[in-house]
GROMACS .gro file of C-alpha atoms in nm:
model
  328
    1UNK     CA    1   0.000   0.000   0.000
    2UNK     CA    2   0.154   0.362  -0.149
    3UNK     CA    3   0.118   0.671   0.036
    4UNK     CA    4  -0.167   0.821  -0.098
    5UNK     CA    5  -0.335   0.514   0.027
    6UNK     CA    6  -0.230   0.494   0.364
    7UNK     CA    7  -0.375   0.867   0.356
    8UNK     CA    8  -0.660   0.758   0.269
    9UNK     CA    9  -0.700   0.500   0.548
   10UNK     CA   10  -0.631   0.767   0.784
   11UNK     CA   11  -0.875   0.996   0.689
   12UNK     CA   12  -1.141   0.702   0.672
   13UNK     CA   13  -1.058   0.650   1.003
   14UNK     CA   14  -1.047   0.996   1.076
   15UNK     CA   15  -1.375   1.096   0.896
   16UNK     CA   16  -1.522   0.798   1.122
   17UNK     CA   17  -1.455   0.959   1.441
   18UNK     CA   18  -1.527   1.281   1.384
   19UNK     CA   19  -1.865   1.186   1.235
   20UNK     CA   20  -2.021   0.996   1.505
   21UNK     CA   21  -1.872   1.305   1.766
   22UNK     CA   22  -2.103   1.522   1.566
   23UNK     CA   23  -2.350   1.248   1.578
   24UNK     CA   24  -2.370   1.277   1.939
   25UNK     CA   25  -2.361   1.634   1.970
   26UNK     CA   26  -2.699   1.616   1.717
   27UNK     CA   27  -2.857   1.414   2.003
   28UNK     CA   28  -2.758   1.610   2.286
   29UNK     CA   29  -2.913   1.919   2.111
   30UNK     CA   30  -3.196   1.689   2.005
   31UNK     CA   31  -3.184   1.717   1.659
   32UNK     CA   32  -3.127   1.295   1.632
   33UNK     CA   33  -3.382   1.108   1.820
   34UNK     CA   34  -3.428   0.761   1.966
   35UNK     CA   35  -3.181   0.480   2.008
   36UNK     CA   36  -2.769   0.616   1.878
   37UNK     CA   37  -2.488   0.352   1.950
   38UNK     CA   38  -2.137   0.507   1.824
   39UNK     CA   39  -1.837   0.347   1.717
   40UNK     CA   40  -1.517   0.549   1.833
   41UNK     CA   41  -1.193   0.309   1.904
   42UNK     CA   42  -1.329   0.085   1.650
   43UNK     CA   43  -1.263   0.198   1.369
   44UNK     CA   44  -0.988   0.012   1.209
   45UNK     CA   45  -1.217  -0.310   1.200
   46UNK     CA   46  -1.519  -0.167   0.949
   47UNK     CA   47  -1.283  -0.012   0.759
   48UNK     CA   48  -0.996  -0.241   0.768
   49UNK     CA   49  -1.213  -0.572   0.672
   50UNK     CA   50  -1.392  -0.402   0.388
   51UNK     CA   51  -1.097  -0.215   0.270
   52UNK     CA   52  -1.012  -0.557   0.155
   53UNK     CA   53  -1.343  -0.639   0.017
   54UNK     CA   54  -1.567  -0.551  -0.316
   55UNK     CA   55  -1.781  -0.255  -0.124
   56UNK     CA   56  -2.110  -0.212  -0.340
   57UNK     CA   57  -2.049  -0.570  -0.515
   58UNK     CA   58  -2.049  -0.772  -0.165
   59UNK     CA   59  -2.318  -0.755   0.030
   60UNK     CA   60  -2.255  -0.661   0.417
   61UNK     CA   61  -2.522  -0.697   0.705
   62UNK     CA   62  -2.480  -0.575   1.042
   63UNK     CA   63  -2.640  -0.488   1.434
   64UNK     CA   64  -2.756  -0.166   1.496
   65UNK     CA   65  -2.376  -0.020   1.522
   66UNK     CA   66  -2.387   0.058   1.157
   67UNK     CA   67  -2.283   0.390   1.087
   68UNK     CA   68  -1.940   0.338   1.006
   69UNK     CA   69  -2.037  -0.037   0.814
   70UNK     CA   70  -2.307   0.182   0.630
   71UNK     CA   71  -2.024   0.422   0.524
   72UNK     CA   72  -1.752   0.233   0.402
   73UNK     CA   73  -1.998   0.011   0.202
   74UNK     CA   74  -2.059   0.366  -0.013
   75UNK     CA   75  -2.353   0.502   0.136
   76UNK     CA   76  -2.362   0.890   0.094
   77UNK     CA   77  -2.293   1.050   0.406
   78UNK     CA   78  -2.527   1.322   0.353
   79UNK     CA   79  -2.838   1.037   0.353
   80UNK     CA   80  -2.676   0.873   0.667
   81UNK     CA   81  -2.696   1.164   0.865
   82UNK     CA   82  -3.010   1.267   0.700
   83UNK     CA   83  -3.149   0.979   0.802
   84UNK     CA   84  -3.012   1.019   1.159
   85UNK     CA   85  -3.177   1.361   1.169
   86UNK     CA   86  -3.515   1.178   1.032
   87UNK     CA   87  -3.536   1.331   0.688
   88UNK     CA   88  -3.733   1.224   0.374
   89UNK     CA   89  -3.381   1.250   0.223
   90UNK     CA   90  -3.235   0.980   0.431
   91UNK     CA   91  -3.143   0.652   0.361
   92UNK     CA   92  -3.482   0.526   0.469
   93UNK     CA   93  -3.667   0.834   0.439
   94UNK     CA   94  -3.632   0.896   0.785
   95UNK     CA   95  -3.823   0.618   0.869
   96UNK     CA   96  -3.584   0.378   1.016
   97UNK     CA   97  -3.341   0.602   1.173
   98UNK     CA   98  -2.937   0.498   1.337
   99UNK     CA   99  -3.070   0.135   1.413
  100UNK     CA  100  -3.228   0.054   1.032
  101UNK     CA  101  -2.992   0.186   0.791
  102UNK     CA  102  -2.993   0.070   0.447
  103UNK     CA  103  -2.894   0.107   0.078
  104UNK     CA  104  -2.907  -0.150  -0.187
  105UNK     CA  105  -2.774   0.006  -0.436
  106UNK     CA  106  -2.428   0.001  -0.247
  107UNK     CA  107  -2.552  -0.387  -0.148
  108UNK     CA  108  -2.527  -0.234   0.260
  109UNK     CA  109  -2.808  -0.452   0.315
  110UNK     CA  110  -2.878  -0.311   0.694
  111UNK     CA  111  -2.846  -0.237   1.054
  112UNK     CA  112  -3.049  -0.448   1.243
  113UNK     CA  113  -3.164  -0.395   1.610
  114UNK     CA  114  -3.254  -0.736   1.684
  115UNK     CA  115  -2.947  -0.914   1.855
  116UNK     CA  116  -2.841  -1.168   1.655
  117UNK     CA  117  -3.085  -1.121   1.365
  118UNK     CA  118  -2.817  -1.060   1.147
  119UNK     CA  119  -2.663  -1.441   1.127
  120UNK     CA  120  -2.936  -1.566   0.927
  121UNK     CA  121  -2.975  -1.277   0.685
  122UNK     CA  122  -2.614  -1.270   0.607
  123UNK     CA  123  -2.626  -1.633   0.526
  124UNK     CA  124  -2.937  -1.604   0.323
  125UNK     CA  125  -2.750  -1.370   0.107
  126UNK     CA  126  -2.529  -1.602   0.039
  127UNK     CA  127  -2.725  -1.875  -0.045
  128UNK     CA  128  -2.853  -1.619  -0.315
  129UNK     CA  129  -2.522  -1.566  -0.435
  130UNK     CA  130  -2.443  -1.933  -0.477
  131UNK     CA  131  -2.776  -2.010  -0.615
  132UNK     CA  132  -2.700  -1.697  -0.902
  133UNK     CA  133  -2.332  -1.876  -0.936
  134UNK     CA  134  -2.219  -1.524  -0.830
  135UNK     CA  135  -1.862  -1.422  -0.719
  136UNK     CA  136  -1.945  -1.186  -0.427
  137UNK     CA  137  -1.944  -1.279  -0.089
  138UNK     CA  138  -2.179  -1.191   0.230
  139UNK     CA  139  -1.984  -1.041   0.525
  140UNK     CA  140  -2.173  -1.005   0.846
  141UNK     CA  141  -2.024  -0.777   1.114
  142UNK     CA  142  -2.176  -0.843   1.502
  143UNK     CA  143  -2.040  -0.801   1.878
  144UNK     CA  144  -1.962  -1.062   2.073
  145UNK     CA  145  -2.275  -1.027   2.287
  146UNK     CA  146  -2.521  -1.167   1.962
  147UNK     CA  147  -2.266  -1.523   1.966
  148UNK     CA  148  -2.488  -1.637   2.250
  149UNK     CA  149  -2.786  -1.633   2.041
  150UNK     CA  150  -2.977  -1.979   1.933
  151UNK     CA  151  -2.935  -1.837   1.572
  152UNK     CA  152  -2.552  -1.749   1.592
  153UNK     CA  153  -2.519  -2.180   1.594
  154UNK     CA  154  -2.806  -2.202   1.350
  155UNK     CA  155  -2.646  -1.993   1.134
  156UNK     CA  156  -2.295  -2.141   1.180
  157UNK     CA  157  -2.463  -2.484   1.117
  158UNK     CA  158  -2.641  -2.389   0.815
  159UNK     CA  159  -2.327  -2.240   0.648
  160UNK     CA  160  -2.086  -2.506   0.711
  161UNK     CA  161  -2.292  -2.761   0.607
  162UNK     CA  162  -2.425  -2.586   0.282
  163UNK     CA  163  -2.078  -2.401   0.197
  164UNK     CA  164  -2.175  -2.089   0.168
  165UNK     CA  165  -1.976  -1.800   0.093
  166UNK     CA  166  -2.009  -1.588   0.388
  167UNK     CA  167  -1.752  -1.400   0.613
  168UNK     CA  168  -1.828  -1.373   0.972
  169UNK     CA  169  -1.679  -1.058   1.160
  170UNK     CA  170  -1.724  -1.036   1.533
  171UNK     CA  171  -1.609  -0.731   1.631
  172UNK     CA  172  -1.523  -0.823   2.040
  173UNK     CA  173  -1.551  -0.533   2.249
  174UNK     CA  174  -1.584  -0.760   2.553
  175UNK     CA  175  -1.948  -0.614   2.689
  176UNK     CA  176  -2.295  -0.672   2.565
  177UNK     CA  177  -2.433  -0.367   2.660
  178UNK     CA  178  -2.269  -0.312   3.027
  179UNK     CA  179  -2.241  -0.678   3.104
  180UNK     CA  180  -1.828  -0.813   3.054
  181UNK     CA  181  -1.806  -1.098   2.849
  182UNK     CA  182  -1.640  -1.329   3.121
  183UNK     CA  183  -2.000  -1.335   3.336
  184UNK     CA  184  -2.186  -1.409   3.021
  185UNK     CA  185  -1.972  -1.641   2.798
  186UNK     CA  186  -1.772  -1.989   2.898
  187UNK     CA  187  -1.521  -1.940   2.623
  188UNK     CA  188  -1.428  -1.641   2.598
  189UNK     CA  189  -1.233  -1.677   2.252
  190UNK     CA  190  -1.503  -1.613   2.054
  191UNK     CA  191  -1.341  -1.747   1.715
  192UNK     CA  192  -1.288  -2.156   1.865
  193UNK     CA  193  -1.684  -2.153   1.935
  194UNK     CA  194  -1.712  -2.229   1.570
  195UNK     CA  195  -1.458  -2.469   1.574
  196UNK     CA  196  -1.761  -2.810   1.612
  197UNK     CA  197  -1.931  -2.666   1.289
  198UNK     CA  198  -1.601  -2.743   1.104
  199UNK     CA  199  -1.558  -2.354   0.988
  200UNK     CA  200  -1.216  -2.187   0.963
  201UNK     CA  201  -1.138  -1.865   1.213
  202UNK     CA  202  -0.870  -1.642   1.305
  203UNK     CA  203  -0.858  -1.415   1.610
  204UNK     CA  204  -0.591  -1.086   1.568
  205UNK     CA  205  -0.580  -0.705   1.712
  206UNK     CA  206  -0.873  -0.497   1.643
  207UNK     CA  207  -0.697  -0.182   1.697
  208UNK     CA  208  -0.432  -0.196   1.419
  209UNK     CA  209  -0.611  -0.135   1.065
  210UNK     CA  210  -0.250  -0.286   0.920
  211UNK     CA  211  -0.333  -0.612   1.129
  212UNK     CA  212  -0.675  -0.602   1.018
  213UNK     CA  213  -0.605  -0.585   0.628
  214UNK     CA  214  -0.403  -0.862   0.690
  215UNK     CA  215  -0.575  -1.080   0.839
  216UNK     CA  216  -0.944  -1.016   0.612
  217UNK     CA  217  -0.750  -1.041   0.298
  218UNK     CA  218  -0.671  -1.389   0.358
  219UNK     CA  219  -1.022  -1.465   0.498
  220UNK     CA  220  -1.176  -1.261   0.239
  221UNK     CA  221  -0.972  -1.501   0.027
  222UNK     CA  222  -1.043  -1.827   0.202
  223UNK     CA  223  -1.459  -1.732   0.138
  224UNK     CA  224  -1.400  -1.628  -0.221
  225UNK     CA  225  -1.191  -1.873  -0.359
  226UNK     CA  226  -1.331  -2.125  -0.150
  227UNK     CA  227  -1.699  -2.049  -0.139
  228UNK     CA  228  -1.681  -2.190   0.200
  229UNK     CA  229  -1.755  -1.950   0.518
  230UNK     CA  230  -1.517  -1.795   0.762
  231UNK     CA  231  -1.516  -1.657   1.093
  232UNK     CA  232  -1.280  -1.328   1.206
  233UNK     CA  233  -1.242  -1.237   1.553
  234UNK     CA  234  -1.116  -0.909   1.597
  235UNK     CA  235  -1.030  -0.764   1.965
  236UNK     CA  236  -1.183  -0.374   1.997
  237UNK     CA  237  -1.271  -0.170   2.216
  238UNK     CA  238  -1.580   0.111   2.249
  239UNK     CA  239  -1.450   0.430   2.395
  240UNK     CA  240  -1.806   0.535   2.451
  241UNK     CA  241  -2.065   0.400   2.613
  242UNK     CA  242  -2.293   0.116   2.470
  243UNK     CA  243  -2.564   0.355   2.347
  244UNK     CA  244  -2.617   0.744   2.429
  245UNK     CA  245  -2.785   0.637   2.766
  246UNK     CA  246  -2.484   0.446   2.904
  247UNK     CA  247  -2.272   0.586   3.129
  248UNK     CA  248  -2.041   0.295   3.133
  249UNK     CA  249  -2.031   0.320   3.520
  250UNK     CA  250  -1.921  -0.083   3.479
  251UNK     CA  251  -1.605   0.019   3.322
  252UNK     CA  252  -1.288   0.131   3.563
  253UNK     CA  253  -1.109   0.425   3.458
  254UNK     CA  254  -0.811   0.255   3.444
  255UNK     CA  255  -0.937  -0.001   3.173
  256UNK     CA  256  -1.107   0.243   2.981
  257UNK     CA  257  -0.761   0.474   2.986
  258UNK     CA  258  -0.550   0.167   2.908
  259UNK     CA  259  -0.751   0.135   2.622
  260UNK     CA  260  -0.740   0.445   2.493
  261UNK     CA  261  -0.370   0.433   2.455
  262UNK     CA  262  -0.456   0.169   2.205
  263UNK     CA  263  -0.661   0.414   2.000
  264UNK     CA  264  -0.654   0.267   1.613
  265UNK     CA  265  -0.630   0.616   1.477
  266UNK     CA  266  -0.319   0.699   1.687
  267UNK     CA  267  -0.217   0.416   1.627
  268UNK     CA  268  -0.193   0.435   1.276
  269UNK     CA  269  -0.106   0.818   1.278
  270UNK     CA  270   0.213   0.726   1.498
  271UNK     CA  271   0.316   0.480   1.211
  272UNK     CA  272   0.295   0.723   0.938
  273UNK     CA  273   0.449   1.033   1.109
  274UNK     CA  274   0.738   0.784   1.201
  275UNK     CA  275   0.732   0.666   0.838
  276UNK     CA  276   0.770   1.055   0.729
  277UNK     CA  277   0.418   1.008   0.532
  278UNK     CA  278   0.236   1.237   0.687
  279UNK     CA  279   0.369   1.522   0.955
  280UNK     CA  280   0.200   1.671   1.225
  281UNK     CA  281   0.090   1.972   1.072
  282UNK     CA  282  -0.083   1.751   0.818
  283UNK     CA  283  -0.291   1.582   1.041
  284UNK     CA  284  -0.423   1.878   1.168
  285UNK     CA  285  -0.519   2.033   0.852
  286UNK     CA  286  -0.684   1.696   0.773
  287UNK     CA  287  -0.860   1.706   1.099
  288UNK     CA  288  -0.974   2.032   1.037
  289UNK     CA  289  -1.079   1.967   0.693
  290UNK     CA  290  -1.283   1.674   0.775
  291UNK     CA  291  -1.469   1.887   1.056
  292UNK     CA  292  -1.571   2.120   0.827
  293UNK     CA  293  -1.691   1.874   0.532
  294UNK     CA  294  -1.885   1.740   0.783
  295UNK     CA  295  -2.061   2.032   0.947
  296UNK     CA  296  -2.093   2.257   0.674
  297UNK     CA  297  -2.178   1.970   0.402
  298UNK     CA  298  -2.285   1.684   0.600
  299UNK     CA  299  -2.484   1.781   0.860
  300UNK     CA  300  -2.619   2.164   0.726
  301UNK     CA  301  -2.824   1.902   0.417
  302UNK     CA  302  -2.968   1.714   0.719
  303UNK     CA  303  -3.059   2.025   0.894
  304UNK     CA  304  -3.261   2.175   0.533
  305UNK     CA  305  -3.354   1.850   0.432
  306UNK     CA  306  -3.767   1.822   0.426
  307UNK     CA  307  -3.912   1.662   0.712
  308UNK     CA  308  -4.122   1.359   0.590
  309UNK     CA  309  -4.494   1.462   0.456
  310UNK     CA  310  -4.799   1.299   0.736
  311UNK     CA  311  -4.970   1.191   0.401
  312UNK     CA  312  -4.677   0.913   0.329
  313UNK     CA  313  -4.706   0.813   0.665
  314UNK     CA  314  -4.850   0.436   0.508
  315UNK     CA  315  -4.562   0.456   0.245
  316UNK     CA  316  -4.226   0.229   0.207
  317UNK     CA  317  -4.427  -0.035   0.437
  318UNK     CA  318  -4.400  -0.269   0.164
  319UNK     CA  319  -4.187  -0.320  -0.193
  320UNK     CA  320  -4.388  -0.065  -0.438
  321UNK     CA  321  -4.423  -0.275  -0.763
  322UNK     CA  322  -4.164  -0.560  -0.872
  323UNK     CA  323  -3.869  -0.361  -0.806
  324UNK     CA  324  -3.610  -0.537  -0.595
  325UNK     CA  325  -3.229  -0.350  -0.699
  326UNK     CA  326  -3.043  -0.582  -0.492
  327UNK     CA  327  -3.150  -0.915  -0.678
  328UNK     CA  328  -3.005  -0.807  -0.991
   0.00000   0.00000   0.00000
């Protein structure tokens, strides 16, 4: 990877974080409503695993912490946060708001808020795809709390024993909601609890988008060239509470702190000042750039985007005519 493209990563990363800070500012001053669950500290694994993917040819499904998922797949910011705001310009015409995102035309098939709901979707794409004789793949991203659902071994099941091309990402950030994975889970290493269904799986660092690439392109490999699933662990960390309501009062200060010094984006920023690809200064102008794509782009077209009409209140409840984008 050249320069310009480790650049890139960084401001993906970059654009990531600064995006869902605004997104909780927006709810704080009420302008974003109901359930928000933000990413920051995980950004390297969204980005890093589809980096190595076909974004808007593969299909992706994930829970409800979708922004970033949404984004890299190559849905238009300005509809995310659109939608976020509830707009008739969003992504779901303000209608399904942070917890029901979706775009087929980029094949970002959705946020879900049902735990574990996503397993069986994911693999149902996939079954498509093998029964079209398709190349793509379907990559589902969950926590580690949605594992201990009946249809996480369903799905596992199902996959193995069909060979489907699916990717699994479990992005551990060792809570579901505010309860720590050790009072909830016997093994705690979530990628050997697919071990009985005879599926492949790799565990690595969550924080380090390099260590990320790596590790998805051969899995992204093993599910293309194989047609046979896969299942990534990666080990993250939320720097924010579960949702907007969580304090994280469960959390020590020290672990939280420790944590932070694991930051992926300074951790990647580190690596390129010390590889003389980017400087200081640079980041900063980036930084500052980014800010100001975001409020005076992004989030001033949710702010004077229409507010859904009361007469289409009945509307987008069910597929209007025979038109179904993503089957094509």
């Amino acid at each position: 990877m050249d320069a310009t493209d480790q650049k890139r990563l960084l401001r993906e990363m970059l654009f990531a974080r600064r995006f869902e800070e605004r997104c909780a500012e927006a709810y704080h001053e009420r302008q974003i409503g109901g359930f928000l669950h933000l990413y920051p500290g995980e950004e390297a694994c969204a980005i890093g695993v589809l980096e190595q993917a076909r974004p808007g040819s593969d299909y992706v499904v994930t829970g409800y912490r979708d922004h970033i998922h949404a984004l890299k797949s190559g849905m238009d910011p300005k509809a995310l946060m659109a939608e976020l705001f509830g707009k008739e310009a969003g992504c779901s015409k303000g209608r399904g708001g942070s917890m029901h995102l979706f775009d087929p035309d980029v094949r970002f098939m959705g946020g879900y808020a049902l735990v574990g709901g996503p397993f069986p979707l994911a693999a149902g794409f996939a079954k498509a795809i093998q029964l079209r004789g398709g190349d793509e793949i379907s990559i589902c991203f969950l926590g580690d709390g949605a594992n201990n659902q009946g249809t996480f071994h369903e799905t596992m099941n199902m996959a193995s024993l069909w060979n489907l091309p699916v990717l699994f990402v479990c992005e551990n950030n060792l809570y579901g909601i505010g309860t720590a994975i050790e009072r909830s889970t016997v093994e705690i290493n979530q990628y050997k609890r697919v071990a009985p269904y005879g599926i492949e799986a790799a565990q690595c660092d969550g924080q380090d988008i390099d260590v990320v690439m790596a590790h998805a392109e051969r899995a992204i490999q093993h599910v293309r060239e194989k047609r046979k699933p896969y299942f990534l662990e990666l080990m993250t960390y939320r720097l924010r509470g579960h949702s907007m309501s969580d304090s994280g009062a469960y959390r020590s200060r020290e672990e939280v702190e420790e944590w932070a010094q694991r930051d992926p984006i300074g951790i990647y920023q580190r690596r390129l000042m010390d590889a003389n690809v980017i400087s200081g200064e640079e980041f900063h102008a980036l930084d500052q750039a980014v800010q100001d794509e975001i409020e005076n782009g992004i989030v001033r077209f949710a702010v004077e985007s229409p507010e859904p009409r009361v007469e289409d209140v009945a509307r987008y409840v069910y597929v209007e005519g025979d038109k179904q984008p993503w089957l094509k």
